Amino acid sequence: MGMFGNQCEQAANGVGCSISGVCGKKPDVAALQDLLLYELKGISLYAAKARELGAKDAGIDRFVVEGLFTTVTNVDFDASHIEKIIRKGIEVRGQAKALYEKACSAKGAAPAAVNAPQATFTPAGDLAGLVRQGEEHGLSTLHVNDDIRSVIEILTFGLKGMAAYMDHALILGRSDDEVLAFFHKALAATTDASLGLMDFVGLSMECGKQNLRTMEILNQGHVETYGHPVPTPVQLGTRAGKAILVSGHDLKMLEELLKQTEGKGINIYTHGEMIPAHAYPGLKKYTHLAGNFGGAWQDQAKEFVNFPGSIIFNTNCIQRPADSYKDRLFTWGLVQWPDVTHIEGWDFSAVISKALDLPGFPENPGQEILVGFGHNAVLGVADKVIDAVKAGAIKHFFLIGGCDGAKPGRNYYTEFAEKVPKDCVILTLACGKYRFNKLDFGDIGGIPRLLDVGQCNDAYSAIQIAVALAGAFNCGVNDLPLSFILSWYEQKAVVILLTLFHLGIKNIKLGPSLPAFITPNVLNFLVENFNVGPIGNVDDDLKAALAA
Ligand code: SF3
C-alpha cells in the first residue's frame, strides 16, 4: 500500500501515513479528498481564465474555498459526504467552463482549449470507483523533481489553510476578490508542467501575502461584528445547569447557539480554539457563556467522556469519537464524522434538546485565566509597554504559539514558557497555548507576562503588535527583542508560516518536527533566506534567543 498522507505534523514516522492516517483518516477518505483536490484544480483552471477576462461567480469561488477546507486535517472523515461534494463539483466545473466561454464570447474571442485531465475527468459511478480514481490522482506525476513537488505541496497546503480562514470570513459576510482570484490562479498553476521551482516558490510567497489579507478581513469581520477583544477572565470551573460544549474556530456559529439557548437554563462552554470568544463584547454579553472546558484538541477523547451535555464541532480538529460520547456529539459546517449527527444551517434545536436530556454540571468554580490580548488591547497600553522596554523592565518578547498535538516532544513548549526569564513577556496564540496557559506567570508593572492574543488566525493581531512595536522603536520587526517559537500541526500553520516569510520574518524556531513534505534542498533554501530552524534544547534555544 502506498503513502496517502503527509500533510500534517503527525505523519507516521515523520514521513507519511500509509495503512491508515494517524489522525484517524481511513484510506478511502484520503483518496476521496485527493480526488476532490484534483477536481478543484479542474474548476479553478476555468475560473482563473474567466477571471482574467473579468468574469467571476461567487458560488464557484465558495465551492473551491469550502472544498479546500474540507481536505484540511481533522475536518471531514465521512466518505459518503465527500462523494456528494465531488458529484456536485462536476456541476460546478460545468458552470466554471460556461462562465469562461461566456466571458470569451462577450469579448468576441474563441475560448482556449483546456486539456488538463483535471478539467475533463469523469467521476466513477460508485464510491469504490471514486476511491480508485483518488488513489490514481493522489500524487501528481507532472513534475518528477522532488524539490518542485515539495514546493507544490507547500503551496497546496498553504491554500488549504488559507481556505479555512476565508471560509470563516465568508460566513461573516466578508470577502476579497484578489484572494479569491489567487485561489484559482494557484490551483491552476499546480497543473502546469511548464512552471519551475522558482515559479512555485513565488506562488508560495504570494500565498503568504494573500493569507495576510485573508486574516485581515477575518479580523475585521470579528471586530466589526463582536467588537475588539478586551482582557477577560475565563472560568475553568463549572456552573450549575445544563451544558453545551462548542469546539472549533467559528464565532458566528457560537453566537447563534448563544441566542438560541438564552433563558433555557443551559450554560455554554468553549473548548480548544473557541476560548478567545470570551473576550469579544458581542459574545461575552451572553451571561450563559459560562467558561472553558478541557485543553487542546488532542485530549478530546479522554475529556469529552466527562462532559455531561451535548458537544458540537464547528471546524477542525475532530478526532475519532469514543462510543461513550458519540451520541451527544454533533458536527456543523464542513466538519463531518460518519454516524455523528450533522447540523445543517443554523437551527441548533437538536443540540439543545440533547443537552436538556443530559444531567449537566453542578456548581464547581475553578481557576480563572485571562484571554483577550488582541492588538487593540495590547496597543492600548503600548506606552506602558514601550516605557517598560526602555527602562529595561521588559528585556524580550517571546511569541510561543501555534498548533498543539499529541507528540511527546511538545513538552518543549511548556518547558520553554516556564524557563522564560521573569523580565520577559510571552505572547501566545492558537491551541498550542494549552501547554502553559494555566500557569501563573505574574506581571511586569501591571502588564501580564502571558498575553493570549487569540486563535491561530489572530496571528494577524500578533503581527500588528510586532509592527507597532517596530514602529515605536524605529526598527524592523527582525531587529526587535522578539523571538518566534512556533509549533505546527496542520495546514493552517503552514499558511501562517508562509505569511511570516512573506513579511520577511527571520529566525523562527519550528517544531516539534519539521514537515515531512519539505525536502533537504527546500529546507536549505528556507534556512538561507529566513534562518528558520528546528527547535532543539530549551536552554540552548533560550540562550541563543536572548543573545540575539
Ligand atoms: Fe489548533 Fe487544530 Fe492548529 Fe487553530 S485547532 S491551531 S491544530
Short mmCIF file of C-alpha atoms in Angstrom, two decimals, residues 23-407:
data_model
loop_
_atom_site.label_atom_id
_atom_site.label_comp_id
_atom_site.label_asym_id
_atom_site.label_seq_id
_atom_site.Cartn_x
_atom_site.Cartn_y
_atom_site.Cartn_z
CA CYS A 23 -5.41 11.31 12.61
CA GLY A 24 -8.00 8.54 12.18
CA LYS A 25 -8.47 9.11 8.46
CA LYS A 26 -9.15 5.93 6.52
CA PRO A 27 -7.51 5.29 3.13
CA ASP A 28 -10.83 5.66 1.29
CA VAL A 29 -11.42 9.11 2.80
CA ALA A 30 -7.83 10.13 1.99
CA ALA A 31 -8.28 9.02 -1.64
CA LEU A 32 -11.59 10.88 -1.94
CA GLN A 33 -10.01 14.03 -0.55
CA ASP A 34 -7.25 13.70 -3.15
CA LEU A 35 -9.87 13.32 -5.86
CA LEU A 36 -11.72 16.38 -4.58
CA LEU A 37 -8.50 18.39 -4.72
CA TYR A 38 -7.90 17.11 -8.25
CA GLU A 39 -11.40 18.21 -9.23
CA LEU A 40 -10.97 21.64 -7.62
CA LYS A 41 -7.94 22.18 -9.84
CA GLY A 42 -10.13 21.48 -12.88
CA ILE A 43 -12.71 24.02 -11.69
CA SER A 44 -10.02 26.60 -11.00
CA LEU A 45 -8.48 26.15 -14.45
CA TYR A 46 -11.70 27.56 -15.91
CA ALA A 47 -12.37 30.04 -13.09
CA ALA A 48 -8.86 31.51 -13.39
CA LYS A 49 -9.30 32.03 -17.14
CA ALA A 50 -12.74 33.57 -16.60
CA ARG A 51 -11.31 35.96 -14.01
CA GLU A 52 -8.59 37.05 -16.45
CA LEU A 53 -11.49 38.23 -18.60
CA GLY A 54 -13.23 39.94 -15.68
CA ALA A 55 -15.88 37.24 -15.10
CA LYS A 56 -16.46 35.70 -11.69
CA ASP A 57 -19.06 33.73 -9.80
CA ALA A 58 -19.44 33.77 -6.01
CA GLY A 59 -20.87 30.23 -5.97
CA ILE A 60 -17.84 28.81 -7.80
CA ASP A 61 -15.44 30.70 -5.53
CA ARG A 62 -17.19 29.44 -2.42
CA PHE A 63 -17.23 25.85 -3.65
CA VAL A 64 -13.46 25.91 -4.15
CA VAL A 65 -12.84 27.52 -0.75
CA GLU A 66 -15.09 25.03 1.05
CA GLY A 67 -13.67 22.13 -0.96
CA LEU A 68 -10.13 23.01 0.06
CA PHE A 69 -11.09 23.42 3.72
CA THR A 70 -12.83 20.02 3.56
CA THR A 71 -9.45 18.42 2.84
CA VAL A 72 -7.68 20.02 5.84
CA THR A 73 -6.60 17.56 8.55
CA ASN A 74 -9.29 16.67 11.11
CA VAL A 75 -12.24 18.22 9.23
CA ASP A 76 -14.24 15.69 7.18
CA PHE A 77 -13.95 11.95 7.81
CA ASP A 78 -17.18 10.95 6.06
CA ALA A 79 -16.60 9.20 2.72
CA SER A 80 -20.24 9.43 1.62
CA HIS A 81 -20.28 13.17 2.28
CA ILE A 82 -17.09 13.75 0.28
CA GLU A 83 -18.63 11.70 -2.53
CA LYS A 84 -21.56 14.16 -2.58
CA ILE A 85 -19.17 17.11 -2.79
CA ILE A 86 -17.28 15.50 -5.70
CA ARG A 87 -20.52 14.88 -7.62
CA LYS A 88 -21.63 18.46 -7.03
CA GLY A 89 -18.16 19.59 -8.14
CA ILE A 90 -18.74 18.27 -11.64
CA GLU A 91 -21.73 20.61 -11.95
CA VAL A 92 -19.62 23.47 -10.61
CA ARG A 93 -16.88 22.67 -13.13
CA GLY A 94 -19.51 22.92 -15.88
CA GLN A 95 -20.56 26.32 -14.51
CA ALA A 96 -16.95 27.50 -14.47
CA LYS A 97 -16.48 26.35 -18.06
CA ALA A 98 -19.68 28.13 -19.13
CA LEU A 99 -18.57 31.26 -17.28
CA TYR A 100 -15.27 31.25 -19.17
CA GLU A 101 -16.92 30.62 -22.53
CA LYS A 102 -19.46 33.37 -21.95
CA ALA A 103 -16.69 35.79 -21.00
CA CYS A 104 -14.85 34.86 -24.19
CA SER A 105 -17.89 35.39 -26.37
CA ALA A 106 -18.55 38.77 -24.70
CA LYS A 107 -15.07 39.77 -25.84
CA GLY A 108 -15.53 38.20 -29.26
CA ALA A 109 -12.68 35.75 -28.58
CA ALA A 110 -12.58 31.99 -29.07
CA PRO A 111 -12.14 30.07 -25.78
CA ALA A 112 -8.76 28.37 -25.41
CA ALA A 113 -8.84 24.60 -25.12
CA VAL A 114 -8.38 23.44 -21.52
CA ASN A 115 -6.90 19.99 -21.94
CA ALA A 116 -5.57 19.29 -18.46
CA PRO A 117 -7.07 15.97 -17.25
CA GLN A 118 -8.43 17.71 -14.13
CA ALA A 119 -10.71 19.73 -16.41
CA THR A 120 -12.04 16.73 -18.29
CA PHE A 121 -12.14 13.72 -15.96
CA THR A 122 -15.44 11.91 -15.44
CA PRO A 123 -16.12 10.64 -11.93
CA ALA A 124 -16.77 6.92 -11.49
CA GLY A 125 -20.38 5.90 -10.90
CA ASP A 126 -19.84 4.38 -7.46
CA LEU A 127 -17.90 5.13 -4.30
CA ALA A 128 -15.36 2.34 -4.83
CA GLY A 129 -14.63 3.69 -8.31
CA LEU A 130 -14.14 7.21 -6.94
CA VAL A 131 -11.72 5.86 -4.35
CA ARG A 132 -9.72 4.16 -7.13
CA GLN A 133 -9.65 7.42 -9.09
CA GLY A 134 -8.48 9.25 -5.98
CA GLU A 135 -5.67 6.74 -5.50
CA GLU A 136 -4.58 7.27 -9.11
CA HIS A 137 -4.63 11.04 -8.86
CA GLY A 138 -3.27 11.39 -5.32
CA LEU A 139 0.31 12.05 -6.27
CA SER A 140 0.83 14.26 -9.29
CA THR A 141 3.34 12.87 -11.78
CA LEU A 142 3.54 16.18 -13.62
CA HIS A 143 6.88 17.09 -12.06
CA VAL A 144 9.47 14.43 -11.29
CA ASN A 145 11.81 16.73 -9.43
CA ASP A 146 11.37 16.16 -5.66
CA ASP A 147 12.09 19.79 -4.79
CA ILE A 148 9.45 21.10 -7.18
CA ARG A 149 6.97 18.60 -5.78
CA SER A 150 7.89 19.70 -2.28
CA VAL A 151 7.21 23.38 -3.04
CA ILE A 152 3.94 22.48 -4.81
CA GLU A 153 2.91 20.67 -1.64
CA ILE A 154 3.83 23.70 0.48
CA LEU A 155 1.71 25.85 -1.84
CA THR A 156 -1.20 23.38 -1.83
CA PHE A 157 -1.21 23.03 1.94
CA GLY A 158 -0.94 26.82 2.23
CA LEU A 159 -4.02 27.18 0.03
CA LYS A 160 -5.89 24.69 2.21
CA GLY A 161 -5.00 26.64 5.35
CA MET A 162 -5.97 29.95 3.77
CA ALA A 163 -9.28 28.41 2.66
CA ALA A 164 -10.10 27.72 6.31
CA TYR A 165 -9.70 31.39 7.19
CA MET A 166 -11.52 32.54 4.07
CA ASP A 167 -14.42 30.23 4.94
CA HIS A 168 -14.82 31.91 8.35
CA ALA A 169 -14.61 35.32 6.66
CA LEU A 170 -17.27 34.35 4.10
CA ILE A 171 -19.55 33.13 6.89
CA LEU A 172 -19.24 36.63 8.41
CA GLY A 173 -20.08 38.19 5.04
CA ARG A 174 -16.50 39.32 4.33
CA SER A 175 -14.62 38.60 1.12
CA ASP A 176 -11.75 39.77 -1.03
CA ASP A 177 -11.63 39.46 -4.77
CA GLU A 178 -7.88 39.36 -5.11
CA VAL A 179 -7.64 36.49 -2.63
CA LEU A 180 -10.40 34.53 -4.37
CA ALA A 181 -8.67 35.05 -7.73
CA PHE A 182 -5.42 33.80 -6.21
CA PHE A 183 -7.01 30.52 -5.10
CA HIS A 184 -7.88 29.80 -8.74
CA LYS A 185 -4.59 31.04 -10.17
CA ALA A 186 -2.52 28.97 -7.74
CA LEU A 187 -4.59 25.78 -8.07
CA ALA A 188 -4.45 26.08 -11.85
CA ALA A 189 -0.67 26.60 -11.67
CA THR A 190 -0.21 23.23 -9.96
CA THR A 191 -1.40 21.59 -13.22
CA ASP A 192 1.10 23.48 -15.39
CA ALA A 193 4.12 21.38 -16.37
CA SER A 194 5.90 24.40 -17.83
CA LEU A 195 6.36 26.07 -14.42
CA GLY A 196 9.57 25.55 -12.48
CA LEU A 197 10.84 25.62 -8.91
CA MET A 198 11.07 29.39 -8.54
CA ASP A 199 7.59 29.87 -10.00
CA PHE A 200 6.18 27.77 -7.20
CA VAL A 201 8.40 29.47 -4.62
CA GLY A 202 6.98 32.80 -5.85
CA LEU A 203 3.42 31.48 -5.66
CA SER A 204 4.05 30.19 -2.13
CA MET A 205 5.28 33.62 -1.03
CA GLU A 206 2.25 35.17 -2.70
CA CYS A 207 0.09 32.70 -0.80
CA GLY A 208 1.61 34.11 2.41
CA LYS A 209 0.71 37.62 1.25
CA GLN A 210 -2.84 36.67 0.31
CA ASN A 211 -3.27 34.92 3.64
CA LEU A 212 -2.27 38.09 5.48
CA ARG A 213 -5.14 39.83 3.67
CA THR A 214 -7.45 36.90 4.45
CA MET A 215 -6.62 37.05 8.16
CA GLU A 216 -7.11 40.83 8.00
CA ILE A 217 -10.65 40.57 6.60
CA LEU A 218 -11.45 37.82 9.08
CA ASN A 219 -10.19 40.05 11.89
CA GLN A 220 -12.32 42.91 10.55
CA GLY A 221 -15.30 40.56 10.40
CA HIS A 222 -14.81 39.54 14.03
CA VAL A 223 -14.17 43.06 15.30
CA GLU A 224 -16.96 44.74 13.33
CA THR A 225 -19.43 42.05 14.40
CA TYR A 226 -18.40 41.44 18.01
CA GLY A 227 -16.18 44.40 18.96
CA HIS A 228 -12.47 44.39 19.82
CA PRO A 229 -11.50 41.66 22.29
CA VAL A 230 -10.95 43.01 25.80
CA PRO A 231 -8.91 41.32 28.54
CA THR A 232 -11.36 38.94 30.21
CA PRO A 233 -11.03 36.27 32.90
CA VAL A 234 -12.36 32.87 31.77
CA GLN A 235 -13.73 30.42 34.30
CA LEU A 236 -12.27 26.90 34.06
CA GLY A 237 -14.70 25.50 36.61
CA THR A 238 -18.38 24.72 36.06
CA ARG A 239 -21.68 26.40 36.74
CA ALA A 240 -24.77 24.53 37.93
CA GLY A 241 -27.02 23.75 34.99
CA LYS A 242 -27.33 22.00 31.66
CA ALA A 243 -24.35 22.31 29.37
CA ILE A 244 -23.25 22.54 25.72
CA LEU A 245 -19.61 22.48 24.65
CA VAL A 246 -18.54 24.28 21.45
CA SER A 247 -15.27 23.32 19.77
CA GLY A 248 -13.67 24.71 16.61
CA HIS A 249 -12.97 28.26 15.49
CA ASP A 250 -16.26 29.72 14.24
CA LEU A 251 -17.58 32.64 16.32
CA LYS A 252 -20.76 33.15 14.28
CA MET A 253 -21.94 29.61 15.00
CA LEU A 254 -21.29 30.19 18.72
CA GLU A 255 -23.28 33.45 18.60
CA GLU A 256 -26.28 31.71 17.03
CA LEU A 257 -26.17 28.99 19.65
CA LEU A 258 -25.94 31.59 22.43
CA LYS A 259 -29.04 33.31 21.04
CA GLN A 260 -30.99 30.05 20.77
CA THR A 261 -30.10 28.90 24.30
CA GLU A 262 -30.88 32.18 26.11
CA GLY A 263 -33.17 31.66 29.10
CA LYS A 264 -33.19 27.85 28.74
CA GLY A 265 -31.02 27.07 31.77
CA ILE A 266 -28.19 25.89 29.54
CA ASN A 267 -24.63 27.10 30.02
CA ILE A 268 -22.33 27.27 27.02
CA TYR A 269 -18.69 26.27 27.40
CA THR A 270 -15.89 26.82 24.93
CA HIS A 271 -13.32 24.19 24.00
CA GLY A 272 -9.89 24.48 22.38
CA GLU A 273 -9.63 27.32 19.89
CA MET A 274 -13.02 28.75 20.93
CA ILE A 275 -11.63 30.13 24.21
CA PRO A 276 -10.88 33.61 22.76
CA ALA A 277 -14.66 34.03 22.20
CA HIS A 278 -14.97 35.05 25.87
CA ALA A 279 -13.13 38.30 25.14
CA TYR A 280 -15.47 39.70 22.45
CA PRO A 281 -18.03 42.18 23.86
CA GLY A 282 -20.67 40.91 21.42
CA LEU A 283 -20.31 37.38 22.80
CA LYS A 284 -19.40 37.93 26.45
CA LYS A 285 -22.65 39.87 26.92
CA TYR A 286 -24.42 36.50 26.98
CA THR A 287 -24.27 35.61 30.66
CA HIS A 288 -24.67 31.89 29.93
CA LEU A 289 -21.30 31.83 28.11
CA ALA A 290 -20.04 30.18 31.25
CA GLY A 291 -16.44 29.13 30.82
CA ASN A 292 -13.94 26.89 29.08
CA PHE A 293 -13.80 23.13 29.38
CA GLY A 294 -10.75 20.92 28.74
CA GLY A 295 -7.50 21.51 26.94
CA ALA A 296 -6.33 21.31 23.35
CA TRP A 297 -7.93 19.15 20.68
CA GLN A 298 -5.77 16.07 21.09
CA ASP A 299 -7.16 15.48 24.60
CA GLN A 300 -10.80 15.41 23.48
CA ALA A 301 -11.38 11.66 23.63
CA LYS A 302 -10.41 11.46 27.29
CA GLU A 303 -12.03 14.79 28.29
CA PHE A 304 -15.37 14.63 26.45
CA VAL A 305 -16.32 11.47 28.35
CA ASN A 306 -16.65 13.74 31.39
CA PHE A 307 -18.75 16.43 29.71
CA PRO A 308 -22.38 15.88 30.84
CA GLY A 309 -24.01 17.78 27.98
CA SER A 310 -24.03 17.95 24.20
CA ILE A 311 -20.90 18.78 22.25
CA ILE A 312 -20.64 20.45 18.84
CA PHE A 313 -17.69 20.91 16.48
CA ASN A 314 -17.86 23.83 14.07
CA THR A 315 -14.41 23.35 12.46
CA ASN A 316 -11.37 21.18 13.00
CA CYS A 317 -9.97 19.48 14.97
CA ILE A 318 -12.32 16.49 15.45
CA GLN A 319 -10.93 13.07 16.36
CA ARG A 320 -12.47 9.62 16.31
CA PRO A 321 -15.26 9.92 18.91
CA ALA A 322 -15.42 7.34 21.69
CA ASP A 323 -18.74 5.45 21.91
CA SER A 324 -19.19 6.92 25.38
CA TYR A 325 -19.99 10.38 23.98
CA LYS A 326 -20.72 9.80 20.29
CA ASP A 327 -24.49 10.02 20.81
CA ARG A 328 -24.23 13.52 22.29
CA LEU A 329 -21.75 14.75 19.68
CA PHE A 330 -22.77 16.97 16.74
CA THR A 331 -20.95 18.49 13.80
CA TRP A 332 -21.68 21.70 11.91
CA GLY A 333 -20.28 23.45 8.86
CA LEU A 334 -17.64 21.47 7.00
CA VAL A 335 -16.86 19.06 9.84
CA GLN A 336 -18.33 15.58 9.39
CA TRP A 337 -17.85 12.20 11.01
CA PRO A 338 -19.75 9.06 9.91
CA ASP A 339 -22.74 8.36 12.20
CA VAL A 340 -22.39 11.65 14.06
CA THR A 341 -25.42 13.94 13.67
CA HIS A 342 -24.63 16.85 11.38
CA ILE A 343 -26.49 20.13 11.84
CA GLU A 344 -27.32 21.78 8.54
CA GLY A 345 -27.93 25.50 8.62
CA TRP A 346 -28.47 27.49 11.77
CA ASP A 347 -31.10 25.55 13.72
CA PHE A 348 -29.46 24.06 16.82
CA SER A 349 -32.63 22.68 18.42
CA ALA A 350 -31.34 19.06 18.23
CA VAL A 351 -28.20 20.05 20.15
CA ILE A 352 -30.28 21.98 22.68
CA SER A 353 -32.82 19.22 23.29
CA LYS A 354 -30.00 16.68 23.75
CA ALA A 355 -28.38 18.98 26.32
CA LEU A 356 -31.71 19.29 28.17
CA ASP A 357 -31.89 15.47 28.42
CA LEU A 358 -28.42 15.21 29.93
CA PRO A 359 -27.55 15.87 33.60
CA GLY A 360 -25.38 18.97 33.17
CA PHE A 361 -22.86 20.23 35.74
CA PRO A 362 -23.01 21.00 39.45
CA GLU A 363 -21.68 24.35 40.70
CA ASN A 364 -17.93 23.89 40.94
CA PRO A 365 -15.93 27.10 40.43
CA GLY A 366 -12.31 26.72 39.42
CA GLN A 367 -9.29 28.66 38.24
CA GLU A 368 -9.70 31.73 36.03
CA ILE A 369 -7.32 32.59 33.20
CA LEU A 370 -7.04 35.81 31.20
CA VAL A 371 -7.72 36.00 27.47
CA GLY A 372 -8.35 38.90 25.11
CA PHE A 373 -4.97 40.49 24.34
CA GLY A 374 -5.57 41.22 20.68
CA HIS A 375 -3.67 44.10 19.09
CA ASN A 376 -6.24 46.68 20.16
CA ALA A 377 -5.89 45.74 23.83
CA VAL A 378 -2.08 45.47 23.73
CA LEU A 379 -1.60 48.64 21.71
CA GLY A 380 -3.98 50.39 24.11
CA VAL A 381 -1.22 50.05 26.72
CA ALA A 382 1.58 50.45 24.19
CA ASP A 383 3.03 53.47 26.02
CA LYS A 384 3.33 51.41 29.20
CA VAL A 385 4.93 48.52 27.26
CA ILE A 386 7.37 50.81 25.43
CA ASP A 387 8.34 52.60 28.67
CA ALA A 388 8.91 49.21 30.32
CA VAL A 389 11.20 48.16 27.45
CA LYS A 390 13.09 51.47 27.53
CA ALA A 391 13.51 51.23 31.32
CA GLY A 392 14.81 47.66 30.95
CA ALA A 393 11.88 46.18 32.89
CA ILE A 394 10.93 44.14 29.80
CA LYS A 395 14.01 42.63 28.14
CA HIS A 396 12.50 40.39 25.49
CA PHE A 397 9.22 39.18 23.97
CA PHE A 398 8.60 35.57 23.01
CA LEU A 399 5.77 34.55 20.72
CA ILE A 400 5.21 30.94 21.75
CA GLY A 401 2.26 29.59 19.81
CA GLY A 402 0.80 27.55 17.02
CA CYS A 403 -0.98 24.23 16.91
CA ASP A 404 -0.91 21.66 19.66
CA GLY A 405 -0.62 17.93 19.05
CA ALA A 406 -0.01 14.64 20.71
CA LYS A 407 3.72 14.07 20.27
#
